[in-house]
PDB file of C-alpha atoms in Angstrom:
ATOM      1  CA  MET A  74       0.000   0.000   0.000  1.00 72.00           C
ATOM      2  CA  GLU A  75       1.305   3.425  -0.941  1.00 80.00           C
ATOM      3  CA  GLN A  76       2.323   5.738   1.874  1.00 92.00           C
ATOM      4  CA  PRO A  77      -0.452   8.350   2.183  1.00 95.00           C
ATOM      5  CA  PRO A  78       0.591  11.912   1.344  1.00 97.00           C
ATOM      6  CA  ASP A  79       1.151  14.432   4.113  1.00 98.00           C
ATOM      7  CA  HIS A  80      -0.673  17.085   2.089  1.00 98.00           C
ATOM      8  CA  SER A  81      -2.747  17.043  -1.083  1.00 98.00           C
ATOM      9  CA  VAL A  82      -4.107  19.751  -3.370  1.00 98.00           C
ATOM     10  CA  HIS A  83      -6.853  19.357  -5.943  1.00 98.00           C
ATOM     11  CA  TRP A  84      -6.491  22.409  -8.168  1.00 98.00           C
ATOM     12  CA  GLN A  85      -9.040  23.323 -10.814  1.00 98.00           C
ATOM     13  CA  PRO A  86      -7.720  26.586 -12.270  1.00 98.00           C
ATOM     14  CA  ALA A  87      -9.895  28.885 -14.343  1.00 98.00           C
ATOM     15  CA  PHE A  88      -7.240  28.775 -17.073  1.00 98.00           C
ATOM     16  CA  PRO A  89      -5.315  25.985 -18.829  1.00 98.00           C
ATOM     17  CA  VAL A  90      -2.219  24.653 -17.075  1.00 98.00           C
ATOM     18  CA  ASP A  91       0.002  22.038 -18.686  1.00 98.00           C
ATOM     19  CA  ALA A  92       2.205  20.891 -15.812  1.00 98.00           C
ATOM     20  CA  ARG A  93       4.661  18.973 -17.972  1.00 98.00           C
ATOM     21  CA  LEU A  94       5.276  21.918 -20.308  1.00 98.00           C
ATOM     22  CA  THR A  95       5.377  24.438 -17.484  1.00 98.00           C
ATOM     23  CA  LEU A  96       7.797  22.532 -15.269  1.00 98.00           C
ATOM     24  CA  GLY A  97       9.870  21.107 -18.111  1.00 97.00           C
ATOM     25  CA  GLY A  98      12.268  24.039 -17.918  1.00 96.00           C
ATOM     26  CA  LEU A  99      13.112  23.067 -14.329  1.00 98.00           C
ATOM     27  CA  ARG A 100      14.479  19.693 -15.393  1.00 97.00           C
ATOM     28  CA  HIS A 101      18.240  19.510 -15.817  1.00 97.00           C
ATOM     29  CA  GLY A 102      18.665  16.653 -18.257  1.00 95.00           C
ATOM     30  CA  GLN A 103      16.977  13.284 -18.631  1.00 94.00           C
ATOM     31  CA  ARG A 104      18.774  11.828 -15.588  1.00 95.00           C
ATOM     32  CA  ASP A 105      18.015  14.682 -13.192  1.00 98.00           C
ATOM     33  CA  PRO A 106      17.488  12.993  -9.784  1.00 98.00           C
ATOM     34  CA  THR A 107      15.163  15.816  -8.677  1.00 98.00           C
ATOM     35  CA  HIS A 108      12.668  15.501 -11.551  1.00 98.00           C
ATOM     36  CA  ARG A 109      11.056  12.415 -13.023  1.00 98.00           C
ATOM     37  CA  VAL A 110       8.282  12.019 -15.603  1.00 97.00           C
ATOM     38  CA  GLU A 111       6.498   8.659 -15.728  1.00 96.00           C
ATOM     39  CA  PRO A 112       5.244   7.121 -19.004  1.00 95.00           C
ATOM     40  CA  ASP A 113       1.671   8.077 -18.064  1.00 95.00           C
ATOM     41  CA  GLY A 114       2.675  11.740 -17.664  1.00 96.00           C
ATOM     42  CA  THR A 115       2.845  11.765 -13.864  1.00 98.00           C
ATOM     43  CA  ILE A 116       5.503  14.211 -12.657  1.00 98.00           C
ATOM     44  CA  TRP A 117       7.605  13.585  -9.552  1.00 98.00           C
ATOM     45  CA  ARG A 118       9.772  16.360  -8.131  1.00 98.00           C
ATOM     46  CA  THR A 119      11.770  16.998  -4.980  1.00 98.00           C
ATOM     47  CA  ALA A 120      12.639  20.237  -3.214  1.00 98.00           C
ATOM     48  CA  ARG A 121      14.223  21.686  -0.103  1.00 98.00           C
ATOM     49  CA  THR A 122      11.813  24.212   1.401  1.00 97.00           C
ATOM     50  CA  ALA A 123      12.317  26.461   4.407  1.00 96.00           C
ATOM     51  CA  THR A 124      10.379  23.936   6.496  1.00 98.00           C
ATOM     52  CA  GLY A 125      12.137  20.812   5.249  1.00 98.00           C
ATOM     53  CA  LEU A 126      12.528  18.260   2.489  1.00 98.00           C
ATOM     54  CA  VAL A 127       9.601  17.380   0.243  1.00 98.00           C
ATOM     55  CA  THR A 128       8.680  15.072  -2.587  1.00 98.00           C
ATOM     56  CA  TYR A 129       5.650  15.950  -4.661  1.00 98.00           C
ATOM     57  CA  ARG A 130       3.683  14.230  -7.382  1.00 98.00           C
ATOM     58  CA  ILE A 131       1.589  16.023  -9.977  1.00 98.00           C
ATOM     59  CA  ARG A 132      -1.090  14.146 -11.875  1.00 98.00           C
ATOM     60  CA  GLN A 133      -2.789  15.996 -14.714  1.00 97.00           C
ATOM     61  CA  GLN A 134      -6.368  14.950 -15.385  1.00 93.00           C
ATOM     62  CA  ARG A 135      -7.264  17.837 -17.705  1.00 96.00           C
ATOM     63  CA  LEU A 136      -5.721  21.222 -18.399  1.00 98.00           C
ATOM     64  CA  ASP A 137      -8.006  22.590 -15.697  1.00 97.00           C
ATOM     65  CA  ASP A 138      -7.777  19.700 -13.239  1.00 98.00           C
ATOM     66  CA  LEU A 139      -4.584  18.739 -11.379  1.00 98.00           C
ATOM     67  CA  LEU A 140      -3.941  16.543  -8.353  1.00 98.00           C
ATOM     68  CA  ILE A 141      -0.845  17.278  -6.264  1.00 98.00           C
ATOM     69  CA  ASP A 142       0.346  15.036  -3.424  1.00 98.00           C
ATOM     70  CA  ALA A 143       3.299  15.884  -1.188  1.00 98.00           C
ATOM     71  CA  TRP A 144       5.364  13.940   1.344  1.00 98.00           C
ATOM     72  CA  GLY A 145       7.885  15.111   3.908  1.00 98.00           C
ATOM     73  CA  PRO A 146       8.414  17.936   6.423  1.00 98.00           C
ATOM     74  CA  GLY A 147       8.071  20.568   3.679  1.00 98.00           C
ATOM     75  CA  ALA A 148       4.788  19.197   2.329  1.00 98.00           C
ATOM     76  CA  ALA A 149       2.533  21.928   3.762  1.00 98.00           C
ATOM     77  CA  GLU A 150       4.780  24.717   2.481  1.00 98.00           C
ATOM     78  CA  LEU A 151       4.967  23.089  -0.941  1.00 98.00           C
ATOM     79  CA  ALA A 152       1.180  22.710  -1.067  1.00 98.00           C
ATOM     80  CA  ASP A 153       0.755  26.402  -0.215  1.00 98.00           C
ATOM     81  CA  GLY A 154       2.986  27.470  -3.099  1.00 98.00           C
ATOM     82  CA  ILE A 155       2.269  24.868  -5.767  1.00 98.00           C
ATOM     83  CA  ARG A 156      -0.149  27.072  -7.711  1.00 98.00           C
ATOM     84  CA  ASP A 157       2.515  29.745  -8.151  1.00 98.00           C
ATOM     85  CA  GLU A 158       5.035  27.071  -9.104  1.00 98.00           C
ATOM     86  CA  LEU A 159       2.634  25.969 -11.852  1.00 98.00           C
ATOM     87  CA  GLY A 160       2.321  29.513 -13.174  1.00 98.00           C
ATOM     88  CA  ALA A 161      -0.799  30.851 -11.476  1.00 98.00           C
ATOM     89  CA  ARG A 162       0.674  34.369 -11.461  1.00 97.00           C
ATOM     90  CA  ASP A 163       1.704  34.222 -15.107  1.00 98.00           C
ATOM     91  CA  HIS A 164      -0.420  35.911 -17.800  1.00 97.00           C
ATOM     92  CA  PRO A 165       0.175  34.292 -21.200  1.00 98.00           C
ATOM     93  CA  GLU A 166      -3.251  35.545 -22.318  1.00 97.00           C
ATOM     94  CA  GLN A 167      -1.787  39.059 -22.387  1.00 97.00           C
ATOM     95  CA  PHE A 168       0.777  38.093 -25.028  1.00 98.00           C
ATOM     96  CA  HIS A 169      -0.384  38.909 -28.558  1.00 97.00           C
ATOM     97  CA  PRO A 170       2.525  38.317 -30.963  1.00 96.00           C
ATOM     98  CA  GLN A 171       2.275  39.463 -34.563  1.00 94.00           C
ATOM     99  CA  GLN A 172       4.689  36.886 -35.983  1.00 95.00           C
ATOM    100  CA  PRO A 173       2.785  33.897 -37.440  1.00 96.00           C
ATOM    101  CA  LEU A 174       5.300  31.399 -36.049  1.00 97.00           C
ATOM    102  CA  LEU A 175       4.824  32.682 -32.497  1.00 97.00           C
ATOM    103  CA  ARG A 176       1.038  32.793 -32.875  1.00 97.00           C
ATOM    104  CA  ARG A 177       1.002  29.183 -34.038  1.00 97.00           C
ATOM    105  CA  ALA A 178       3.296  28.122 -31.202  1.00 97.00           C
ATOM    106  CA  GLN A 179       1.099  29.849 -28.631  1.00 97.00           C
ATOM    107  CA  ARG A 180      -2.024  28.106 -29.962  1.00 96.00           C
ATOM    108  CA  ARG A 181      -0.253  24.725 -30.013  1.00 97.00           C
ATOM    109  CA  LEU A 182       1.305  25.015 -26.549  1.00 98.00           C
ATOM    110  CA  VAL A 183      -1.888  25.672 -24.625  1.00 97.00           C
ATOM    111  CA  GLY A 184      -1.246  25.533 -20.907  1.00 98.00           C
ATOM    112  CA  LEU A 185       2.419  26.571 -21.100  1.00 98.00           C
ATOM    113  CA  ARG A 186       3.114  28.992 -18.267  1.00 98.00           C
ATOM    114  CA  VAL A 187       6.211  30.476 -16.630  1.00 98.00           C
ATOM    115  CA  PRO A 188       6.803  28.761 -13.269  1.00 98.00           C
ATOM    116  CA  GLY A 189       7.648  30.488 -10.007  1.00 98.00           C
ATOM    117  CA  THR A 190       8.992  28.051  -7.439  1.00 98.00           C
ATOM    118  CA  GLY A 191      10.075  30.804  -5.025  1.00 98.00           C
ATOM    119  CA  ARG A 192      13.232  28.760  -4.305  1.00 98.00           C
ATOM    120  CA  LEU A 193      16.018  30.951  -5.650  1.00 98.00           C
ATOM    121  CA  PHE A 194      19.008  29.075  -4.298  1.00 98.00           C
ATOM    122  CA  GLU A 195      17.632  25.851  -5.716  1.00 98.00           C
ATOM    123  CA  ALA A 196      17.499  27.558  -9.132  1.00 98.00           C
ATOM    124  CA  ILE A 197      20.816  29.378  -9.033  1.00 98.00           C
ATOM    125  CA  VAL A 198      23.093  26.371  -8.446  1.00 98.00           C
ATOM    126  CA  PRO A 199      22.269  24.533 -11.695  1.00 98.00           C
ATOM    127  CA  ALA A 200      22.321  27.868 -13.524  1.00 98.00           C
ATOM    128  CA  ILE A 201      25.904  28.416 -12.353  1.00 98.00           C
ATOM    129  CA  ILE A 202      26.820  24.873 -13.380  1.00 98.00           C
ATOM    130  CA  GLU A 203      25.383  25.620 -16.841  1.00 97.00           C
ATOM    131  CA  GLN A 204      27.541  28.734 -17.333  1.00 96.00           C
ATOM    132  CA  ARG A 205      29.678  28.654 -20.499  1.00 89.00           C
ATOM    133  CA  VAL A 206      29.542  24.884 -21.044  1.00 92.00           C
ATOM    134  CA  VAL A 207      27.796  22.411 -23.301  1.00 90.00           C
ATOM    135  CA  GLY A 208      24.415  21.513 -21.844  1.00 90.00           C
ATOM    136  CA  VAL A 209      25.052  17.783 -21.736  1.00 93.00           C
ATOM    137  CA  ASP A 210      28.162  18.342 -19.618  1.00 94.00           C
ATOM    138  CA  ALA A 211      26.330  20.680 -17.253  1.00 96.00           C
ATOM    139  CA  PHE A 212      23.504  18.177 -16.807  1.00 96.00           C
ATOM    140  CA  ALA A 213      25.998  15.378 -16.184  1.00 97.00           C
ATOM    141  CA  GLY A 214      27.775  17.423 -13.510  1.00 97.00           C
ATOM    142  CA  TRP A 215      24.504  18.371 -11.797  1.00 98.00           C
ATOM    143  CA  THR A 216      23.295  14.762 -11.805  1.00 98.00           C
ATOM    144  CA  ARG A 217      26.543  13.400 -10.423  1.00 97.00           C
ATOM    145  CA  LEU A 218      26.718  15.902  -7.564  1.00 98.00           C
ATOM    146  CA  VAL A 219      23.053  15.651  -6.567  1.00 98.00           C
ATOM    147  CA  LYS A 220      23.354  11.877  -6.429  1.00 97.00           C
ATOM    148  CA  ALA A 221      26.494  12.197  -4.339  1.00 96.00           C
ATOM    149  CA  ILE A 222      25.453  14.810  -1.760  1.00 97.00           C
ATOM    150  CA  GLY A 223      21.702  15.229  -2.134  1.00 97.00           C
ATOM    151  CA  GLU A 224      19.515  13.582   0.484  1.00 97.00           C
ATOM    152  CA  ARG A 225      17.141  10.706  -0.061  1.00 96.00           C
ATOM    153  CA  ALA A 226      13.724  11.948  -1.122  1.00 97.00           C
ATOM    154  CA  PRO A 227      10.880  11.380   1.378  1.00 97.00           C
ATOM    155  CA  GLY A 228       7.788   9.426   0.439  1.00 96.00           C
ATOM    156  CA  PRO A 229       7.115   6.710  -2.161  1.00 96.00           C
ATOM    157  CA  THR A 230       9.348   8.121  -4.877  1.00 94.00           C
ATOM    158  CA  PRO A 231      10.590   6.408  -8.013  1.00 95.00           C
ATOM    159  CA  ALA A 232      13.978   4.777  -7.427  1.00 94.00           C
ATOM    160  CA  GLY A 233      17.003   7.049  -7.314  1.00 95.00           C
ATOM    161  CA  MET A 234      15.330  10.378  -6.630  1.00 98.00           C
ATOM    162  CA  ARG A 235      17.219  12.808  -4.406  1.00 98.00           C
ATOM    163  CA  VAL A 236      16.557  16.195  -2.829  1.00 98.00           C
ATOM    164  CA  PRO A 237      18.801  19.085  -3.967  1.00 98.00           C
ATOM    165  CA  PRO A 238      21.773  19.453  -1.612  1.00 98.00           C
ATOM    166  CA  SER A 239      21.708  21.964   1.221  1.00 98.00           C
ATOM    167  CA  PRO A 240      23.706  25.204   1.010  1.00 98.00           C
ATOM    168  CA  GLN A 241      26.110  23.773   3.581  1.00 98.00           C
ATOM    169  CA  ALA A 242      26.640  20.638   1.498  1.00 98.00           C
ATOM    170  CA  TRP A 243      27.500  22.741  -1.549  1.00 98.00           C
ATOM    171  CA  ALA A 244      29.755  25.045   0.488  1.00 98.00           C
ATOM    172  CA  THR A 245      31.799  22.196   1.967  1.00 97.00           C
ATOM    173  CA  LEU A 246      32.114  19.978  -1.094  1.00 97.00           C
ATOM    174  CA  PRO A 247      35.803  19.025  -1.575  1.00 96.00           C
ATOM    175  CA  SER A 248      37.583  20.329  -4.660  1.00 95.00           C
ATOM    176  CA  TRP A 249      38.189  16.780  -5.901  1.00 96.00           C
ATOM    177  CA  ASP A 250      34.438  16.121  -6.135  1.00 96.00           C
ATOM    178  CA  TRP A 251      33.917  19.273  -8.186  1.00 97.00           C
ATOM    179  CA  ARG A 252      36.656  18.166 -10.592  1.00 96.00           C
ATOM    180  CA  GLN A 253      35.240  14.664 -10.872  1.00 95.00           C
ATOM    181  CA  ALA A 254      31.906  16.203 -11.885  1.00 96.00           C
ATOM    182  CA  GLY A 255      33.570  18.358 -14.533  1.00 96.00           C
ATOM    183  CA  ILE A 256      32.941  21.645 -12.695  1.00 96.00           C
ATOM    184  CA  ASP A 257      35.878  24.051 -13.025  1.00 96.00           C
ATOM    185  CA  SER A 258      37.218  26.094 -10.129  1.00 96.00           C
ATOM    186  CA  GLN A 259      35.533  29.329 -11.222  1.00 97.00           C
ATOM    187  CA  ARG A 260      32.030  27.828 -11.219  1.00 97.00           C
ATOM    188  CA  SER A 261      32.587  25.830  -8.045  1.00 98.00           C
ATOM    189  CA  ARG A 262      33.899  28.926  -6.277  1.00 98.00           C
ATOM    190  CA  THR A 263      30.817  30.882  -7.394  1.00 98.00           C
ATOM    191  CA  ILE A 264      28.515  28.212  -5.972  1.00 98.00           C
ATOM    192  CA  VAL A 265      30.421  28.103  -2.672  1.00 98.00           C
ATOM    193  CA  GLN A 266      30.250  31.888  -2.343  1.00 98.00           C
ATOM    194  CA  THR A 267      26.569  31.997  -3.328  1.00 98.00           C
ATOM    195  CA  ALA A 268      25.708  29.298  -0.782  1.00 98.00           C
ATOM    196  CA  ARG A 269      26.582  31.796   1.967  1.00 97.00           C
ATOM    197  CA  HIS A 270      23.697  33.968   0.760  1.00 98.00           C
ATOM    198  CA  ALA A 271      21.142  31.184   0.276  1.00 98.00           C
ATOM    199  CA  ASP A 272      18.734  32.397   2.951  1.00 97.00           C
ATOM    200  CA  ARG A 273      18.894  35.998   1.730  1.00 97.00           C
ATOM    201  CA  LEU A 274      18.206  34.866  -1.817  1.00 98.00           C
ATOM    202  CA  ASP A 275      15.132  32.854  -0.875  1.00 98.00           C
ATOM    203  CA  GLN A 276      13.814  35.704   1.262  1.00 97.00           C
ATOM    204  CA  THR A 277      13.578  37.915  -1.848  1.00 98.00           C
ATOM    205  CA  ALA A 278      11.185  35.556  -3.653  1.00 97.00           C
ATOM    206  CA  ALA A 279       8.216  37.900  -3.207  1.00 96.00           C
ATOM    207  CA  ASP A 280      10.140  40.899  -4.590  1.00 98.00           C
ATOM    208  CA  PRO A 281      11.759  40.097  -7.958  1.00 97.00           C
ATOM    209  CA  GLN A 282      13.465  43.483  -8.221  1.00 97.00           C
ATOM    210  CA  ALA A 283      15.104  42.948  -4.836  1.00 98.00           C
ATOM    211  CA  ALA A 284      16.131  39.475  -5.984  1.00 98.00           C
ATOM    212  CA  TYR A 285      17.781  40.835  -9.110  1.00 98.00           C
ATOM    213  CA  ARG A 286      19.543  43.559  -7.125  1.00 98.00           C
ATOM    214  CA  LEU A 287      20.919  40.982  -4.707  1.00 98.00           C
ATOM    215  CA  MET A 288      22.069  38.653  -7.479  1.00 98.00           C
ATOM    216  CA  ALA A 289      23.852  41.566  -9.165  1.00 98.00           C
ATOM    217  CA  THR A 290      26.047  41.925  -6.063  1.00 98.00           C
ATOM    218  CA  LEU A 291      27.143  38.283  -5.988  1.00 98.00           C
ATOM    219  CA  PRO A 292      30.501  37.421  -7.590  1.00 97.00           C
ATOM    220  CA  GLY A 293      30.144  35.299 -10.713  1.00 97.00           C
ATOM    221  CA  ILE A 294      26.415  36.015 -11.176  1.00 98.00           C
ATOM    222  CA  GLY A 295      25.739  37.960 -14.367  1.00 97.00           C
ATOM    223  CA  THR A 296      22.697  38.779 -16.466  1.00 97.00           C
ATOM    224  CA  TRP A 297      22.456  35.318 -18.022  1.00 97.00           C
ATOM    225  CA  THR A 298      22.508  33.461 -14.698  1.00 98.00           C
ATOM    226  CA  ALA A 299      20.063  35.893 -13.067  1.00 98.00           C
ATOM    227  CA  ALA A 300      17.657  35.376 -15.971  1.00 98.00           C
ATOM    228  CA  GLN A 301      17.733  31.600 -15.437  1.00 98.00           C
ATOM    229  CA  VAL A 302      16.712  32.171 -11.829  1.00 98.00           C
ATOM    230  CA  GLY A 303      14.084  34.674 -12.969  1.00 98.00           C
ATOM    231  CA  HIS A 304      12.166  32.312 -15.224  1.00 98.00           C
ATOM    232  CA  ARG A 305      12.559  29.305 -12.925  1.00 98.00           C
ATOM    233  CA  ALA A 306      12.017  30.722  -9.445  1.00 98.00           C
ATOM    234  CA  LEU A 307      10.488  34.191  -9.845  1.00 98.00           C
ATOM    235  CA  GLY A 308       7.893  33.531 -12.538  1.00 98.00           C
ATOM    236  CA  ASP A 309       9.461  36.266 -14.671  1.00 98.00           C
ATOM    237  CA  ALA A 310       8.145  35.950 -18.236  1.00 98.00           C
ATOM    238  CA  ASP A 311      10.454  38.808 -19.259  1.00 98.00           C
ATOM    239  CA  ALA A 312      13.734  37.246 -18.064  1.00 98.00           C
ATOM    240  CA  LEU A 313      15.950  37.734 -21.110  1.00 98.00           C
ATOM    241  CA  PRO A 314      19.202  35.698 -20.868  1.00 97.00           C
ATOM    242  CA  LEU A 315      21.513  38.126 -22.620  1.00 95.00           C
ATOM    243  CA  GLY A 316      24.841  36.489 -23.356  1.00 91.00           C
ATOM    244  CA  ASP A 317      23.312  33.134 -24.280  1.00 91.00           C
ATOM    245  CA  TYR A 318      25.563  31.651 -26.935  1.00 85.00           C
ATOM    246  CA  HIS A 319      22.657  30.391 -29.082  1.00 89.00           C
ATOM    247  CA  LEU A 320      20.065  33.122 -28.553  1.00 94.00           C
ATOM    248  CA  GLY A 321      20.931  35.370 -31.498  1.00 94.00           C
ATOM    249  CA  ARG A 322      21.268  32.469 -33.901  1.00 93.00           C
ATOM    250  CA  THR A 323      18.099  30.655 -32.866  1.00 92.00           C
ATOM    251  CA  THR A 324      15.905  33.748 -32.702  1.00 94.00           C
ATOM    252  CA  GLY A 325      17.263  35.357 -35.841  1.00 95.00           C
ATOM    253  CA  ILE A 326      16.964  32.319 -38.085  1.00 95.00           C
ATOM    254  CA  ALA A 327      13.502  31.471 -36.761  1.00 95.00           C
ATOM    255  CA  LEU A 328      12.006  34.953 -37.054  1.00 95.00           C
ATOM    256  CA  LEU A 329      14.198  36.863 -39.513  1.00 94.00           C
ATOM    257  CA  GLY A 330      15.787  34.189 -41.641  1.00 93.00           C
ATOM    258  CA  ARG A 331      19.299  35.161 -40.551  1.00 94.00           C
ATOM    259  CA  PRO A 332      21.302  35.009 -37.316  1.00 95.00           C
ATOM    260  CA  LEU A 333      21.307  38.053 -35.074  1.00 96.00           C
ATOM    261  CA  ALA A 334      24.630  39.526 -34.007  1.00 95.00           C
ATOM    262  CA  ASP A 335      25.162  39.676 -30.254  1.00 93.00           C
ATOM    263  CA  ASP A 336      24.701  43.445 -30.227  1.00 94.00           C
ATOM    264  CA  GLU A 337      21.340  43.125 -32.035  1.00 96.00           C
ATOM    265  CA  VAL A 338      19.628  40.744 -29.647  1.00 97.00           C
ATOM    266  CA  GLU A 339      18.483  43.091 -26.902  1.00 97.00           C
ATOM    267  CA  ALA A 340      16.996  45.656 -29.288  1.00 97.00           C
ATOM    268  CA  PHE A 341      15.250  42.948 -31.314  1.00 97.00           C
ATOM    269  CA  TYR A 342      13.575  41.516 -28.204  1.00 98.00           C
ATOM    270  CA  GLU A 343      12.342  44.909 -27.006  1.00 98.00           C
ATOM    271  CA  GLN A 344       9.126  44.509 -29.037  1.00 97.00           C
ATOM    272  CA  TRP A 345       8.023  41.625 -26.794  1.00 98.00           C
ATOM    273  CA  ARG A 346       8.569  43.194 -23.391  1.00 98.00           C
ATOM    274  CA  PRO A 347       7.300  42.032 -20.800  1.00 98.00           C
ATOM    275  CA  HIS A 348       7.164  38.584 -22.441  1.00 98.00           C
ATOM    276  CA  ARG A 349      10.726  38.236 -23.741  1.00 98.00           C
ATOM    277  CA  TYR A 350      11.434  34.922 -22.037  1.00 98.00           C
ATOM    278  CA  ARG A 351       8.055  33.618 -23.209  1.00 98.00           C
ATOM    279  CA  VAL A 352       9.210  34.104 -26.796  1.00 98.00           C
ATOM    280  CA  ILE A 353      12.359  32.101 -26.061  1.00 97.00           C
ATOM    281  CA  ARG A 354      10.361  29.269 -24.513  1.00 97.00           C
ATOM    282  CA  LEU A 355       7.914  29.143 -27.411  1.00 97.00           C
ATOM    283  CA  LEU A 356      10.826  28.849 -29.830  1.00 96.00           C
ATOM    284  CA  GLU A 357      12.534  26.198 -27.692  1.00 95.00           C
ATOM    285  CA  LEU A 358       9.391  24.082 -27.829  1.00 96.00           C
ATOM    286  CA  THR A 359       8.875  24.468 -31.582  1.00 95.00           C
ATOM    287  CA  PRO A 360      10.857  21.731 -33.362  1.00 89.00           C
ATOM    288  CA  GLY A 361      12.833  22.634 -36.441  1.00 84.00           C
ATOM    289  CA  VAL A 362      12.451  26.406 -36.328  1.00 80.00           C
ATOM    290  CA  ALA A 363      16.231  26.949 -36.327  1.00 63.00           C
ATOM    291  CA  PRO A 364      19.423  24.951 -35.868  1.00 63.00           C
ATOM    292  CA  ARG A 365      20.040  25.573 -32.192  1.00 52.00           C
ATOM    293  CA  ARG A 366      23.554  24.359 -31.643  1.00 52.00           C
ATOM    294  CA  ALA A 367      26.987  24.819 -33.082  1.00 49.00           C
ATOM    295  CA  PRO A 368      29.116  21.645 -33.363  1.00 43.00           C
ATOM    296  CA  ARG A 369      29.235  20.014 -29.967  1.00 45.00           C
ATOM    297  CA  ALA A 370      32.374  20.352 -27.891  1.00 43.00           C
ATOM    298  CA  PRO A 371      33.950  17.161 -26.513  1.00 42.00           C
ATOM    299  CA  ARG A 372      32.454  15.723 -23.351  1.00 48.00           C
ATOM    300  CA  ASN A 373      34.405  16.383 -20.161  1.00 49.00           C
ATOM    301  CA  ARG A 374      34.043  12.772 -19.041  1.00 52.00           C
ATOM    302  CA  PRO A 375      31.384  10.046 -19.048  1.00 41.00           C
ATOM    303  CA  LEU A 376      28.575  10.245 -16.497  1.00 36.00           C
ATOM    304  CA  ARG A 377      29.011   7.394 -14.035  1.00 41.00           C
TER     305      ARG A 377
END
């Protein structure tokens, strides 16, 4: 018999919510130990809330009918915030793009919303790991470290799920473990320094401008990294990741027929404010609109 949940939420929003699309941007590779999608579409996730560890399961019955069960000391806190995490504060209905490709994508991706977990430190660590490296290497490093120092997920989780490591665990991780995971000294040092501000970061969740101001003061945290936190933890549909290696190429080819130069990107996106990240996400989820990647760099090392 399955362990009964500590808290459950039956949410019937007045607008469409596609949990898999909405939370898909929070998954860091197919092997992410904090995020699992079952063949039937059930989503399992883990988190470290202010009140403790939590595992939660999201079952989608219709776009306006979701069942959320949570286990662990942080279950009540998770249940209180799950609507925001699933994009309740987002307003995709206010986005009216003129470009046919974006209009078609918006009609096709009904229920896609920008999530707001409210857990900034949880979002900033993988964003730092993803700085300036091939995505597959970043995902491999994240997976290896979470498996190594993350805690066992509470509740009846699928095998192998772990809770993201605590700030202290990140701050005290030996240099050898960073190297084994393919994380260079600059990124590991940024994570260690940021871990000292974990509580302050999470306390700014209700004030995105304060969150951005704080992130701007942290060594190693630039516009790109702050934008990753913005669209994962703050529900910021306008979080434009300037400096993204592929952004000008992907956007330009998809919408103009030519790549954008780096110094053209910000001005080109101005027309979509305050939905600039929404445009990026719509393009990411539209297959074949543009070749996204340059030739792949060599892997750092196999994931073991």
